[in-house]
Short mmCIF file of C-alpha atoms in Angstrom, two decimals:
data_model
loop_
_atom_site.label_atom_id
_atom_site.label_comp_id
_atom_site.label_asym_id
_atom_site.label_seq_id
_atom_site.Cartn_x
_atom_site.Cartn_y
_atom_site.Cartn_z
CA UNK A 1 23.66 -9.58 -12.52
CA UNK A 2 23.16 -6.59 -14.79
CA UNK A 3 24.01 -3.43 -12.89
CA UNK A 4 21.58 -0.54 -12.51
CA UNK A 5 22.46 2.80 -13.96
CA UNK A 6 23.07 4.52 -10.63
CA UNK A 7 26.02 4.23 -8.27
CA UNK A 8 25.97 5.20 -4.61
CA UNK A 9 28.91 6.34 -2.50
CA UNK A 10 28.33 4.89 0.98
CA UNK A 11 30.36 6.60 3.72
CA UNK A 12 29.74 5.51 7.33
CA UNK A 13 25.96 5.35 7.03
CA UNK A 14 23.58 3.42 9.22
CA UNK A 15 23.46 0.81 6.47
CA UNK A 16 27.21 0.23 6.53
CA UNK A 17 27.00 -2.84 8.74
CA UNK A 18 24.32 -4.37 6.53
CA UNK A 19 26.29 -3.77 3.36
CA UNK A 20 29.27 -5.42 5.02
CA UNK A 21 27.44 -8.74 4.81
CA UNK A 22 27.97 -8.67 1.05
CA UNK A 23 31.72 -8.06 1.33
CA UNK A 24 32.66 -11.61 2.37
CA UNK A 25 35.50 -13.83 1.26
CA UNK A 26 35.10 -16.64 -1.26
CA UNK A 27 34.73 -19.18 1.55
CA UNK A 28 31.51 -17.37 2.59
CA UNK A 29 32.75 -16.77 6.13
CA UNK A 30 31.45 -13.53 7.62
CA UNK A 31 34.13 -11.14 8.81
CA UNK A 32 33.79 -7.91 10.79
CA UNK A 33 34.85 -4.86 8.77
CA UNK A 34 36.24 -1.60 10.09
CA UNK A 35 34.64 1.79 9.47
CA UNK A 36 37.72 2.71 7.41
CA UNK A 37 37.24 -0.20 4.99
CA UNK A 38 33.52 0.43 4.69
CA UNK A 39 34.06 4.12 3.99
CA UNK A 40 35.85 3.21 0.76
CA UNK A 41 33.08 0.86 -0.45
CA UNK A 42 30.77 1.70 -3.32
CA UNK A 43 27.80 -0.18 -4.72
CA UNK A 44 24.26 -0.16 -6.03
CA UNK A 45 22.75 -1.22 -2.71
CA UNK A 46 21.24 -4.46 -1.47
CA UNK A 47 19.37 -6.47 -4.10
CA UNK A 48 16.99 -9.30 -3.21
CA UNK A 49 14.59 -11.57 -5.08
CA UNK A 50 11.54 -12.91 -3.19
CA UNK A 51 10.73 -16.38 -4.53
CA UNK A 52 7.84 -18.75 -3.83
CA UNK A 53 6.38 -16.34 -1.27
CA UNK A 54 3.04 -17.10 0.38
CA UNK A 55 1.58 -16.12 3.74
CA UNK A 56 -1.68 -16.56 5.64
CA UNK A 57 -2.71 -15.48 9.15
CA UNK A 58 -4.06 -18.48 11.06
CA UNK A 59 -5.03 -18.95 14.69
CA UNK A 60 -2.29 -19.65 17.22
CA UNK A 61 -1.66 -23.36 17.67
CA UNK A 62 1.43 -23.99 19.77
CA UNK A 63 0.80 -27.73 19.88
CA UNK A 64 0.90 -28.19 16.10
CA UNK A 65 3.98 -30.16 15.01
CA UNK A 66 3.80 -29.22 11.34
CA UNK A 67 2.35 -25.75 10.70
CA UNK A 68 1.90 -26.58 7.01
CA UNK A 69 -0.78 -29.10 7.92
CA UNK A 70 -3.32 -26.31 8.41
CA UNK A 71 -2.47 -24.29 5.30
CA UNK A 72 -5.16 -25.95 3.22
CA UNK A 73 -7.84 -25.47 5.88
CA UNK A 74 -9.47 -22.08 5.45
CA UNK A 75 -11.49 -22.56 8.66
CA UNK A 76 -8.23 -21.96 10.54
CA UNK A 77 -7.72 -18.50 9.07
CA UNK A 78 -8.56 -16.58 12.25
CA UNK A 79 -5.21 -14.98 13.03
CA UNK A 80 -6.06 -11.33 13.53
CA UNK A 81 -5.02 -7.71 13.50
CA UNK A 82 -7.02 -5.54 15.91
CA UNK A 83 -7.48 -1.82 15.42
CA UNK A 84 -8.33 -0.55 18.91
CA UNK A 85 -10.32 2.63 19.60
CA UNK A 86 -8.46 5.09 21.84
CA UNK A 87 -9.65 8.37 23.30
CA UNK A 88 -13.14 9.84 23.69
CA UNK A 89 -15.60 10.87 20.99
CA UNK A 90 -16.17 14.57 20.49
CA UNK A 91 -19.31 16.03 22.00
CA UNK A 92 -20.72 16.74 18.54
CA UNK A 93 -20.18 13.14 17.43
CA UNK A 94 -21.62 11.68 20.65
CA UNK A 95 -24.73 13.89 20.45
CA UNK A 96 -25.26 12.70 16.87
CA UNK A 97 -25.34 9.08 18.06
CA UNK A 98 -21.88 8.11 16.85
CA UNK A 99 -20.07 5.16 18.42
CA UNK A 100 -16.46 4.07 18.36
CA UNK A 101 -15.38 1.35 15.97
CA UNK A 102 -13.66 -1.85 17.10
CA UNK A 103 -12.11 -3.58 14.09
CA UNK A 104 -10.78 -7.11 13.73
CA UNK A 105 -9.07 -8.11 10.47
CA UNK A 106 -8.57 -11.85 9.96
CA UNK A 107 -6.88 -14.30 7.66
CA UNK A 108 -4.66 -11.80 5.86
CA UNK A 109 -3.36 -13.87 2.97
CA UNK A 110 -0.76 -13.30 0.26
CA UNK A 111 -0.24 -15.83 -2.53
CA UNK A 112 -0.04 -16.26 -6.29
CA UNK A 113 -3.07 -15.29 -8.35
CA UNK A 114 -5.04 -18.41 -9.33
CA UNK A 115 -7.82 -16.58 -11.25
CA UNK A 116 -10.31 -17.61 -8.55
CA UNK A 117 -12.34 -14.74 -7.13
CA UNK A 118 -14.08 -16.87 -4.45
CA UNK A 119 -10.98 -17.71 -2.40
CA UNK A 120 -8.60 -15.54 -0.39
CA UNK A 121 -5.60 -17.87 -0.54
CA UNK A 122 -4.34 -20.08 -3.36
CA UNK A 123 -1.55 -21.82 -1.37
CA UNK A 124 0.74 -21.08 -4.35
CA UNK A 125 3.97 -19.13 -4.00
CA UNK A 126 4.64 -15.99 -6.02
CA UNK A 127 7.97 -14.73 -7.38
CA UNK A 128 8.87 -11.06 -7.68
CA UNK A 129 11.65 -9.54 -9.75
CA UNK A 130 14.51 -10.92 -11.82
CA UNK A 131 18.32 -10.83 -11.53
CA UNK A 132 18.43 -7.86 -13.89
CA UNK A 133 15.42 -6.15 -12.25
CA UNK A 134 15.33 -7.02 -8.53
CA UNK A 135 14.07 -5.38 -5.37
CA UNK A 136 16.75 -2.87 -4.31
CA UNK A 137 17.48 -1.09 -1.04
CA UNK A 138 19.98 1.72 -1.42
CA UNK A 139 21.15 5.07 -0.11
CA UNK A 140 21.30 8.00 -2.52
CA UNK A 141 22.01 11.72 -2.36
CA UNK A 142 20.46 14.40 -4.57
CA UNK A 143 20.76 18.15 -4.65
CA UNK A 144 17.25 19.58 -4.36
CA UNK A 145 15.77 22.95 -3.30
CA UNK A 146 14.70 23.32 0.31
CA UNK A 147 11.43 25.00 1.32
CA UNK A 148 13.03 28.41 0.64
CA UNK A 149 14.20 27.35 -2.82
CA UNK A 150 17.89 27.01 -1.90
CA UNK A 151 19.56 23.89 -3.32
CA UNK A 152 21.02 21.56 -0.71
CA UNK A 153 22.06 17.88 -0.65
CA UNK A 154 19.39 15.44 0.54
CA UNK A 155 20.28 11.84 1.40
CA UNK A 156 17.57 9.18 1.57
CA UNK A 157 17.13 5.49 2.19
CA UNK A 158 15.25 4.01 -0.76
CA UNK A 159 13.39 0.75 -1.23
CA UNK A 160 12.40 0.04 -4.83
CA UNK A 161 10.21 -2.75 -6.11
CA UNK A 162 11.19 -4.19 -9.51
CA UNK A 163 10.63 -1.58 -12.18
CA UNK A 164 7.52 -1.82 -14.37
CA UNK A 165 8.39 -2.67 -17.95
CA UNK A 166 7.11 -0.60 -20.85
CA UNK A 167 4.52 -2.36 -22.98
CA UNK A 168 4.82 -5.82 -21.41
CA UNK A 169 2.08 -7.74 -19.60
CA UNK A 170 3.76 -9.96 -16.97
CA UNK A 171 3.09 -13.68 -16.76
CA UNK A 172 0.44 -14.90 -14.33
CA UNK A 173 2.99 -16.33 -11.87
CA UNK A 174 4.21 -12.78 -11.20
CA UNK A 175 0.81 -11.46 -10.10
CA UNK A 176 -0.49 -11.49 -6.54
CA UNK A 177 -3.67 -12.57 -4.79
CA UNK A 178 -4.38 -10.59 -1.62
CA UNK A 179 -7.28 -11.41 0.68
CA UNK A 180 -8.69 -10.82 4.15
CA UNK A 181 -11.97 -10.77 6.04
CA UNK A 182 -13.03 -8.71 9.00
CA UNK A 183 -15.56 -7.83 11.68
CA UNK A 184 -16.28 -4.16 12.35
CA UNK A 185 -18.19 -3.40 15.55
CA UNK A 186 -19.87 -0.31 16.93
CA UNK A 187 -18.71 -0.01 20.54
CA UNK A 188 -20.59 1.46 23.51
CA UNK A 189 -17.99 3.77 25.01
CA UNK A 190 -19.77 3.82 28.40
CA UNK A 191 -18.89 0.14 28.93
CA UNK A 192 -15.46 -1.28 29.60
CA UNK A 193 -13.91 -3.45 26.90
CA UNK A 194 -13.41 -7.16 27.38
CA UNK A 195 -10.20 -8.02 29.25
CA UNK A 196 -7.36 -9.27 27.09
CA UNK A 197 -6.72 -13.02 27.06
CA UNK A 198 -2.92 -13.34 27.34
CA UNK A 199 -2.97 -16.75 25.63
CA UNK A 200 -4.42 -15.37 22.40
CA UNK A 201 -3.74 -11.64 22.57
CA UNK A 202 -7.46 -11.07 21.85
CA UNK A 203 -10.32 -10.00 24.17
CA UNK A 204 -11.93 -12.60 26.43
CA UNK A 205 -15.59 -13.51 25.72
CA UNK A 206 -18.56 -12.34 27.79
CA UNK A 207 -21.07 -14.84 29.20
CA UNK A 208 -23.63 -14.39 26.43
CA UNK A 209 -22.48 -12.05 23.66
CA UNK A 210 -26.01 -11.67 22.23
CA UNK A 211 -27.96 -10.87 25.40
CA UNK A 212 -25.51 -9.76 28.08
CA UNK A 213 -26.19 -6.09 28.79
CA UNK A 214 -22.54 -5.58 29.70
CA UNK A 215 -21.33 -6.49 26.23
CA UNK A 216 -19.71 -3.31 24.84
CA UNK A 217 -20.11 -4.50 21.21
CA UNK A 218 -23.47 -3.34 19.83
CA UNK A 219 -23.53 -3.73 16.04
CA UNK A 220 -21.45 -5.73 13.57
CA UNK A 221 -20.50 -5.58 9.89
CA UNK A 222 -18.70 -8.65 8.48
CA UNK A 223 -16.95 -8.40 5.13
CA UNK A 224 -14.48 -10.14 2.84
CA UNK A 225 -11.99 -8.60 0.41
CA UNK A 226 -10.23 -10.43 -2.44
CA UNK A 227 -7.86 -8.78 -4.91
CA UNK A 228 -6.65 -10.86 -7.87
CA UNK A 229 -3.85 -10.12 -10.32
CA UNK A 230 -2.05 -7.34 -8.42
CA UNK A 231 1.39 -6.08 -9.44
CA UNK A 232 3.65 -3.99 -7.20
CA UNK A 233 6.15 -3.23 -9.97
CA UNK A 234 7.30 0.39 -9.95
CA UNK A 235 6.45 1.05 -6.29
CA UNK A 236 8.96 2.99 -4.25
CA UNK A 237 9.53 4.27 -0.70
CA UNK A 238 12.06 6.89 0.41
CA UNK A 239 12.89 7.83 4.02
CA UNK A 240 14.86 10.97 4.81
CA UNK A 241 15.26 13.99 7.06
CA UNK A 242 13.54 16.97 5.48
CA UNK A 243 15.52 20.07 4.60
CA UNK A 244 15.08 23.50 6.18
CA UNK A 245 13.81 26.85 4.93
CA UNK A 246 10.16 26.72 6.03
CA UNK A 247 9.08 29.74 8.06
CA UNK A 248 5.78 29.88 9.93
CA UNK A 249 3.34 32.25 8.25
CA UNK A 250 5.13 32.35 4.91
CA UNK A 251 2.86 30.95 2.21
CA UNK A 252 1.09 28.76 4.72
CA UNK A 253 4.30 26.84 5.50
CA UNK A 254 5.12 25.65 9.00
CA UNK A 255 8.44 25.57 10.81
CA UNK A 256 7.54 21.99 11.80
CA UNK A 257 8.41 21.01 8.21
CA UNK A 258 12.10 21.59 8.92
CA UNK A 259 14.52 18.74 9.72
CA UNK A 260 11.89 16.17 10.61
CA UNK A 261 11.06 12.67 9.38
CA UNK A 262 10.03 12.76 5.73
CA UNK A 263 8.67 10.09 3.42
CA UNK A 264 8.19 9.80 -0.30
CA UNK A 265 5.76 7.02 -1.26
CA UNK A 266 4.88 5.81 -4.73
CA UNK A 267 2.32 3.03 -4.36
CA UNK A 268 1.46 1.16 -7.56
CA UNK A 269 -1.19 -1.57 -7.46
CA UNK A 270 -1.89 -2.38 -11.08
CA UNK A 271 -3.66 -5.30 -12.71
CA UNK A 272 -4.12 -4.67 -16.41
CA UNK A 273 -1.81 -2.79 -18.74
CA UNK A 274 -4.20 -3.29 -21.67
CA UNK A 275 -7.32 -2.16 -19.84
CA UNK A 276 -8.68 -0.60 -23.04
CA UNK A 277 -9.01 -4.04 -24.64
CA UNK A 278 -12.54 -4.70 -23.41
CA UNK A 279 -13.98 -7.65 -21.49
CA UNK A 280 -14.41 -8.17 -17.76
CA UNK A 281 -11.01 -9.77 -17.04
CA UNK A 282 -12.38 -12.09 -14.34
CA UNK A 283 -8.87 -12.84 -13.08
CA UNK A 284 -8.08 -9.13 -12.52
CA UNK A 285 -10.59 -7.86 -10.00
CA UNK A 286 -11.03 -6.38 -6.54
CA UNK A 287 -14.07 -7.92 -4.83
CA UNK A 288 -15.69 -6.82 -1.55
CA UNK A 289 -18.58 -8.94 -0.23
CA UNK A 290 -20.70 -9.25 2.91
CA UNK A 291 -23.15 -12.15 2.36
CA UNK A 292 -22.25 -15.34 4.24
CA UNK A 293 -23.16 -18.82 3.00
CA UNK A 294 -24.74 -20.01 6.25
CA UNK A 295 -26.63 -18.30 9.03
CA UNK A 296 -29.06 -15.41 8.68
CA UNK A 297 -29.31 -14.32 12.32
CA UNK A 298 -27.32 -11.22 13.10
CA UNK A 299 -25.12 -11.69 16.15
CA UNK A 300 -22.23 -10.04 17.95
CA UNK A 301 -19.87 -13.02 17.91
CA UNK A 302 -16.41 -13.01 16.42
CA UNK A 303 -13.61 -15.60 16.44
CA UNK A 304 -11.37 -12.93 17.97
CA UNK A 305 -13.37 -13.12 21.21
CA UNK A 306 -15.48 -16.27 21.08
CA UNK A 307 -13.26 -18.62 19.08
CA UNK A 308 -14.66 -20.73 16.25
CA UNK A 309 -13.95 -21.04 12.57
CA UNK A 310 -13.54 -18.50 9.82
CA UNK A 311 -16.78 -17.65 7.99
CA UNK A 312 -17.70 -18.69 4.48
CA UNK A 313 -18.97 -16.11 2.00
CA UNK A 314 -21.22 -16.48 -1.04
CA UNK A 315 -19.33 -17.27 -4.23
CA UNK A 316 -20.63 -14.42 -6.40
CA UNK A 317 -22.34 -11.71 -4.30
CA UNK A 318 -20.61 -8.39 -3.76
CA UNK A 319 -19.02 -5.31 -5.27
CA UNK A 320 -16.62 -6.07 -8.14
CA UNK A 321 -14.07 -3.59 -9.47
CA UNK A 322 -12.61 -5.05 -12.66
CA UNK A 323 -9.12 -4.21 -13.88
CA UNK A 324 -8.28 -1.75 -11.07
CA UNK A 325 -5.14 0.29 -11.66
CA UNK A 326 -4.10 2.37 -8.66
CA UNK A 327 -1.05 4.64 -8.81
CA UNK A 328 -0.72 6.94 -5.79
CA UNK A 329 1.96 9.54 -5.10
CA UNK A 330 1.99 10.31 -1.37
CA UNK A 331 4.83 12.71 -0.83
CA UNK A 332 8.18 13.00 -2.62
CA UNK A 333 11.54 14.63 -2.04
CA UNK A 334 10.18 18.02 -3.20
CA UNK A 335 6.91 17.78 -1.24
CA UNK A 336 7.46 15.27 1.59
CA UNK A 337 4.96 13.38 3.68
CA UNK A 338 6.00 14.21 7.26
CA UNK A 339 5.21 12.55 10.58
CA UNK A 340 5.05 14.87 13.57
CA UNK A 341 3.92 14.89 17.22
CA UNK A 342 2.80 18.49 17.82
CA UNK A 343 1.70 17.88 21.43
CA UNK A 344 4.07 15.02 22.24
CA UNK A 345 1.22 12.49 22.24
CA UNK A 346 -0.85 12.56 19.06
CA UNK A 347 0.48 11.86 15.58
CA UNK A 348 0.13 14.13 12.58
CA UNK A 349 0.55 12.88 9.01
CA UNK A 350 0.90 15.75 6.57
CA UNK A 351 1.70 16.11 2.89
CA UNK A 352 3.38 19.49 3.13
CA UNK A 353 2.21 22.61 1.37
CA UNK A 354 4.01 23.45 -1.87
CA UNK A 355 6.12 26.59 -1.31
CA UNK A 356 5.85 29.50 -3.71
CA UNK A 357 9.32 28.84 -5.06
CA UNK A 358 9.72 28.15 -8.78
CA UNK A 359 12.66 25.82 -8.15
CA UNK A 360 10.28 23.65 -6.08
CA UNK A 361 6.88 23.84 -7.76
CA UNK A 362 8.29 23.45 -11.27
CA UNK A 363 9.45 19.98 -10.21
CA UNK A 364 5.87 19.17 -9.15
CA UNK A 365 3.40 20.92 -11.48
CA UNK A 366 2.66 19.96 -15.09
CA UNK A 367 2.28 22.28 -18.06
CA UNK A 368 -0.41 20.40 -19.99
CA UNK A 369 0.00 22.65 -23.01
CA UNK A 370 3.55 21.36 -23.43
CA UNK A 371 4.84 24.86 -24.20
CA UNK A 372 6.93 25.22 -21.03
CA UNK A 373 9.24 22.24 -20.59
CA UNK A 374 10.66 23.64 -17.34
CA UNK A 375 7.66 22.08 -15.54
CA UNK A 376 8.77 18.53 -14.77
CA UNK A 377 5.64 17.08 -13.09
CA UNK A 378 3.73 14.23 -14.72
CA UNK A 379 1.01 11.67 -14.02
CA UNK A 380 1.62 8.08 -12.96
CA UNK A 381 -0.75 5.52 -14.51
CA UNK A 382 -0.49 1.86 -15.44
CA UNK A 383 1.37 2.64 -18.66
CA UNK A 384 3.59 5.56 -17.70
CA UNK A 385 5.10 6.97 -14.50
CA UNK A 386 7.61 9.63 -15.42
CA UNK A 387 10.87 9.40 -17.34
CA UNK A 388 11.59 6.07 -19.03
CA UNK A 389 14.74 4.21 -17.96
CA UNK A 390 16.69 1.78 -20.16
CA UNK A 391 18.66 -0.96 -18.40
CA UNK A 392 20.48 -3.72 -20.31
CA UNK A 393 18.49 -2.87 -23.44
CA UNK A 394 15.09 -3.11 -21.71
CA UNK A 395 12.86 -0.05 -21.27
CA UNK A 396 11.24 0.49 -17.88
CA UNK A 397 8.66 3.00 -16.69
CA UNK A 398 9.94 5.81 -14.50
CA UNK A 399 9.36 6.45 -10.80
CA UNK A 400 9.48 10.27 -10.71
CA UNK A 401 5.85 11.18 -11.54
CA UNK A 402 4.15 13.63 -9.15
CA UNK A 403 0.44 13.17 -9.95
CA UNK A 404 -1.74 10.16 -9.09
CA UNK A 405 -4.36 8.22 -11.02
CA UNK A 406 -7.00 5.58 -10.33
CA UNK A 407 -8.86 3.72 -13.07
CA UNK A 408 -11.40 0.90 -12.97
CA UNK A 409 -12.63 -1.05 -15.98
CA UNK A 410 -12.25 -0.18 -19.64
CA UNK A 411 -10.08 2.92 -19.83
CA UNK A 412 -8.15 4.20 -22.85
CA UNK A 413 -5.09 6.42 -22.98
CA UNK A 414 -4.34 9.60 -24.92
CA UNK A 415 -0.66 9.24 -25.80
CA UNK A 416 -0.58 12.68 -27.46
CA UNK A 417 -1.79 14.43 -24.28
CA UNK A 418 0.54 13.39 -21.46
CA UNK A 419 -0.83 9.82 -21.71
CA UNK A 420 -3.97 10.79 -19.82
CA UNK A 421 -6.68 8.24 -19.04
CA UNK A 422 -9.95 8.31 -21.01
CA UNK A 423 -12.96 6.56 -19.50
CA UNK A 424 -15.01 4.39 -21.83
CA UNK A 425 -18.53 5.86 -21.65
CA UNK A 426 -20.26 3.20 -23.75
CA UNK A 427 -23.06 1.15 -22.21
CA UNK A 428 -21.07 -2.04 -22.73
CA UNK A 429 -18.05 -0.87 -20.71
CA UNK A 430 -17.63 -3.02 -17.60
CA UNK A 431 -15.82 -1.66 -14.58
CA UNK A 432 -17.76 -1.37 -11.32
CA UNK A 433 -20.30 -4.19 -10.99
CA UNK A 434 -22.77 -5.00 -8.22
CA UNK A 435 -23.76 -8.67 -8.04
CA UNK A 436 -26.65 -10.00 -5.95
CA UNK A 437 -29.52 -12.49 -5.90
CA UNK A 438 -31.61 -10.35 -8.26
CA UNK A 439 -28.89 -10.00 -10.90
CA UNK A 440 -26.01 -7.72 -11.84
CA UNK A 441 -25.92 -3.93 -11.97
CA UNK A 442 -23.16 -2.52 -14.20
CA UNK A 443 -22.08 0.97 -13.13
CA UNK A 444 -19.53 1.30 -15.95
CA UNK A 445 -15.90 2.37 -15.95
CA UNK A 446 -14.29 5.11 -13.89
CA UNK A 447 -11.06 7.10 -13.93
CA UNK A 448 -9.47 9.77 -11.74
CA UNK A 449 -6.47 11.17 -13.55
CA UNK A 450 -3.83 13.83 -12.87
CA UNK A 451 -4.59 13.99 -9.14
CA UNK A 452 -2.15 16.24 -7.28
CA UNK A 453 -2.29 16.55 -3.48
CA UNK A 454 -1.66 20.23 -2.84
CA UNK A 455 -1.86 19.77 0.92
CA UNK A 456 -3.16 17.03 3.19
CA UNK A 457 -3.12 16.78 6.99
CA UNK A 458 -4.61 14.29 9.42
CA UNK A 459 -4.13 14.33 13.23
CA UNK A 460 -5.11 11.75 15.81
CA UNK A 461 -6.91 12.86 18.97
CA UNK A 462 -7.19 11.45 22.47
CA UNK A 463 -3.83 9.65 22.63
#
């Protein structure tokens, strides 16, 4: 395997026992290693290559001898994730007529893209990465400025997807189909929820879900989502303990930023490197639809509570977003995303404020004039994401960009101006499309470029 260009010194870390699995003898027998022997080990981390991966959530069936027998039956795709409402509504929301949401997501499916926008699951496995460009989990240490601008070492656990190549459109067997469908209910908070059925892990049904006055579910929205042609290449996650230096009241910083759990997330969901080439790219699309093939009567039933088969949706109706390219930076080692519990019960997710320290903000901001090269920030889009890396003679996009971008449809790129996205404003540009019984409505292309999160905070209530 071609080695990556970074080397990590691993000394008695929490990953030491995992890395020991790779230090086996030629007979492949596993042997316990001492802390002393592990402390002298070096390496690039743990590399792995997912091959022929496919997954679909189906209903529990303990009596089934061969689970594969149901894979081709989409009516069985009723395995669910439930998002449960907790805590009361605020008085303002209740007085405005708001209700809690009860959400059931079904049939989550991951498979290889088959260019079919009417199905959630292709039953084909997808490969990800190569021997020279695999998934890698590693531990690294960098010297970076803390919130007060003082340089200190920061160690982080890093998970990297295969790097995105420069100027290469991957083959179809490397792209992903992702699908799910769901029921979203408005819940009457004055009524108790259905008791949980221990056999299924889902709520038990009421006597008559459409007429029983005790039914806490009042309104329902059913939807389907299909995403074709997705690529995760270039995505990255870092986990670390944040540095110190933040003082309450100084530049809006909070002492809660210090020495807490920090994350750096680079999420890249791209479909089309050459999105300025025109066309609708039917195999590269995110589709959200609500029209079912059978049944016009609105009801409050759901397989999560009442059993039954998965629904069938119309083949063409819905909202289509062609050639979506989504590149989101949610925290980094200079501006972490932190998780906190300020009252010991509720959770706070916060992208920290950027301190007024040049050694920090110059690693985040961009000088678009190009006159001051000390500003290192840049925008991540489908074609570029920071400094280019070269490994074994192949050029790969970077992973150190600090600004996000989202583009849909025909979007060009200005290589002379930080590779910024340019939306095609012509009437023929196809990007966001509404399809229904009366025909199509083309809303054109769209792009959000150079998005920097200065500060973001969200806190749960009622936990």
